[in-house]
Amino acid sequence: MAAPTTTVQTMNSLTDTLLKPVYANSQGMDSVSADSGTLQDYLLDFMEKEVGSDLKSLKNVGHLLEKLREENSVLEEQVLTDASSVPPKVSAALSAAEEASCSVEDLLQREALISKRLHQDAQPWMDKLDQTLHKVNTIERHVKYLRCLQHIEELSAAVQQCLMTSSVWEAIRAVDSMAALDAGLNHLNSASLAVHRPPIQTLTPTANGQEISSQLELLVSQLLALQNSYPSAVLDDLISQRALASCLGVPAIQPASSAPPPSQAPPLCLPIQIMLLPLSKRFRYHFYGNRQTNTLSKPEWYLTQVLMWIGNSKTFMEERIQPILDRAGATTSAMVELCRGLLSMVQEKVASDASRLLYDDALFCHLVEEVLQFEKELRGNHSFPAVLPGLLHLLLEDAILQKWLTVEKKMKARYNSELLCAVAVEKMDAMLSSEGAWSSQYKDISDMDELKAPDCAETFMTLLQVITERYRSLPCPSAQLKFLGLQRELVDDFRIRLTQVMKEESRCPLGARYCAILNAVNYISTILGDWGDNVFFLQLQQAAVSLGEEGVLGGLGVMEVGRLASLEGSLFEGLLALLDRLKGDMMGRLLEWTMREITEKVRPYGQDRWLSLPPQQDQSTMTLSSSACPMMLCVRDRLLNLHQVLSFSLFQLAWQGLAERLDNVLYQEVVLSNHFSEGGAAQLQFDMTRNLFPLFGHYCKRPENFFKHVKEACILLSLSVGSAILLRNLLKESMEEEARGGRLQGTLPQSRPSMSWGSTVWPLVMF
């Protein structure tokens, strides 16, 4: 059974291999190759016909193989000839393709010729058709324009007829329709429409506007006279039926599509304009012309009057007018509209007065102060939106801003409710030379006098703070940076004046005025440091970096500008460095002068006979050395004096510096210059630990830490004899080892033992 099975498998594989070209080339097999199911049926029929039902019989295999080889040879002869010639069928196909290509080229040439002829012959017809269509479009636009014009005339006639018959509501609806039509025409961006747009305002008879205006004026006059006597319901009905409903037809509450550009403020609605008429008349009557109330020295009169009108009208506008605007579908605030109308009058007046006061510093300064105060009250108390212009933009005009900067150099301060103006240098000289310039006004109040700032420094920084408050509300960062540059210039000028006065007082650094100057420098430095962390000045710092303001950045390099951009530095770093250097120089001179006096008191103390003093056991009680009393008194008096005249932070630096210098003087003049017996060492330790250190104990918990040399010297001098001998031997051995190490390296030892306290120990133990 294995042999037949193998034979059948071989026959099947051979049949599959040989039948593939037959199926691919036989004409009768085209339909079979398209369908795999049909191919399978054909294969079964073929096997049934050629092999028979007896699959185990192989008698027909050779005949079948010979037949397939013959068919394959015939097909190869049909497709291939000799190697140098092209097959006939392929040659015929190529010839047919060449003929088709020539035909296509002929057709393309004919098409181009016909298209050219048509274009030449049909161009006049196309031009005529284009002209005809253009005329049709023009006629169509004219027809629409005439229809729009006819509609507007009908609305205008309806408004006039309604007014003649006292049908106010019908007239309002007609005007509203006209406003909607006007809004739609505004929304269309068409050049021809802009040229031929019908003038809606002129198509409405002038009598209509006069009639509505007269009715509104009459209503406003009635409201102003009778608003307190009319019942609330009657007043609301009177307003809603006869007046403010007319605002439906004005641009202020038109649909959003007709809103003006953001750069232009929308016009006031008609009712607000009518309400402002009597106020405008009163304003012009009192504050224009030759009236006594129209004076350049009193801008607060008309500014206060406008604020009073705003405050008095707030309740009426919010409770009476605003609900009607809300019912009319308006998005306008009645109070804001009233403020805008009143501001327009004030802006005109302020602009006129400012141009006339450019040559009067005092009056110009007063006008700026009043404008800033008006702006503050308007934004704060009356909640006027910040997006709407007030009066500050008037101060940013070139001429006015430059004048303002010039006037700010003329520092101002209020004394006894009077405004005093003086040139900056003159004001500094006056402040620095006055009797109370170097005394603190809070000297009698200990809780408020921590910085002990003299009056001149506090007045100067108050003036700078006033300048900051004045320009803080300006809407332009560039203008704010100009004022910041002015402040820095004034601080530098004041520093120079302080330096000049300090040099005059340097002959007596312990005097009250010298210490007051030092307090002034420290006070200004502290305030500028706080300003450097203030949010407002940080914002100005970012603005200066982004705008590249040379007046503020000066000659800073790329690294410094980068630090400013990352908020690592401040705009006052240069001034702070100069002030810190001046403070350091003054503090050094003060301590040097103090130490001169103390050193003179130390010398007699250092000349005591320390080697001959009796031991502590021979004395009943230890007392302060008599020669140390002048020194202790001098130190105590100077500490008390510095504590009284210097600020807390400066005094901390002063007593610490004094302790360090006194430690060195005592170590050099007393310890290293003498030999000590056991009694002398005990007396020195008693004088230092029980008398000198407690003088500084009022200002810190462990004053001995600031007298490192003296404290260690007292410890060493108080050692027992055995401990001292052991320590001396240890130091000698250490020196010998260092010497041997130096010789091995070819060098000599450069110093004594490099122990942390070796400079103190060695002179004391080598006895």
Short mmCIF file of C-alpha atoms in Angstrom, two decimals, residues 15 104 112 216 248 273 370 406 409 435 448 527 540 549 555 572 592 600 642 674 676 728 737:
data_model
loop_
_atom_site.label_atom_id
_atom_site.label_comp_id
_atom_site.label_asym_id
_atom_site.label_seq_id
_atom_site.Cartn_x
_atom_site.Cartn_y
_atom_site.Cartn_z
CA THR A 15 -0.07 17.26 -12.89
CA VAL A 104 -3.89 61.42 -30.75
CA ALA A 112 -5.67 73.60 -30.47
CA LEU A 216 -36.57 114.72 26.62
CA LEU A 248 -33.68 101.95 21.57
CA GLN A 273 -26.85 113.50 26.46
CA GLU A 370 -5.57 117.51 42.07
CA THR A 406 11.06 118.91 35.69
CA LYS A 409 13.03 117.68 40.68
CA GLU A 435 18.15 122.86 63.27
CA MET A 448 9.15 103.67 66.77
CA ILE A 527 14.30 101.56 52.34
CA LEU A 540 8.96 98.21 36.52
CA GLU A 549 15.07 101.51 28.65
CA GLY A 555 25.55 100.86 30.88
CA PHE A 572 18.71 99.89 43.04
CA GLU A 592 38.96 103.79 64.79
CA GLU A 600 45.10 105.39 75.70
CA LEU A 642 26.71 104.48 70.53
CA ASN A 674 54.00 91.20 80.21
CA PHE A 676 52.38 86.94 84.72
CA ARG A 728 55.20 73.61 76.52
CA GLU A 737 59.02 67.73 64.07
#
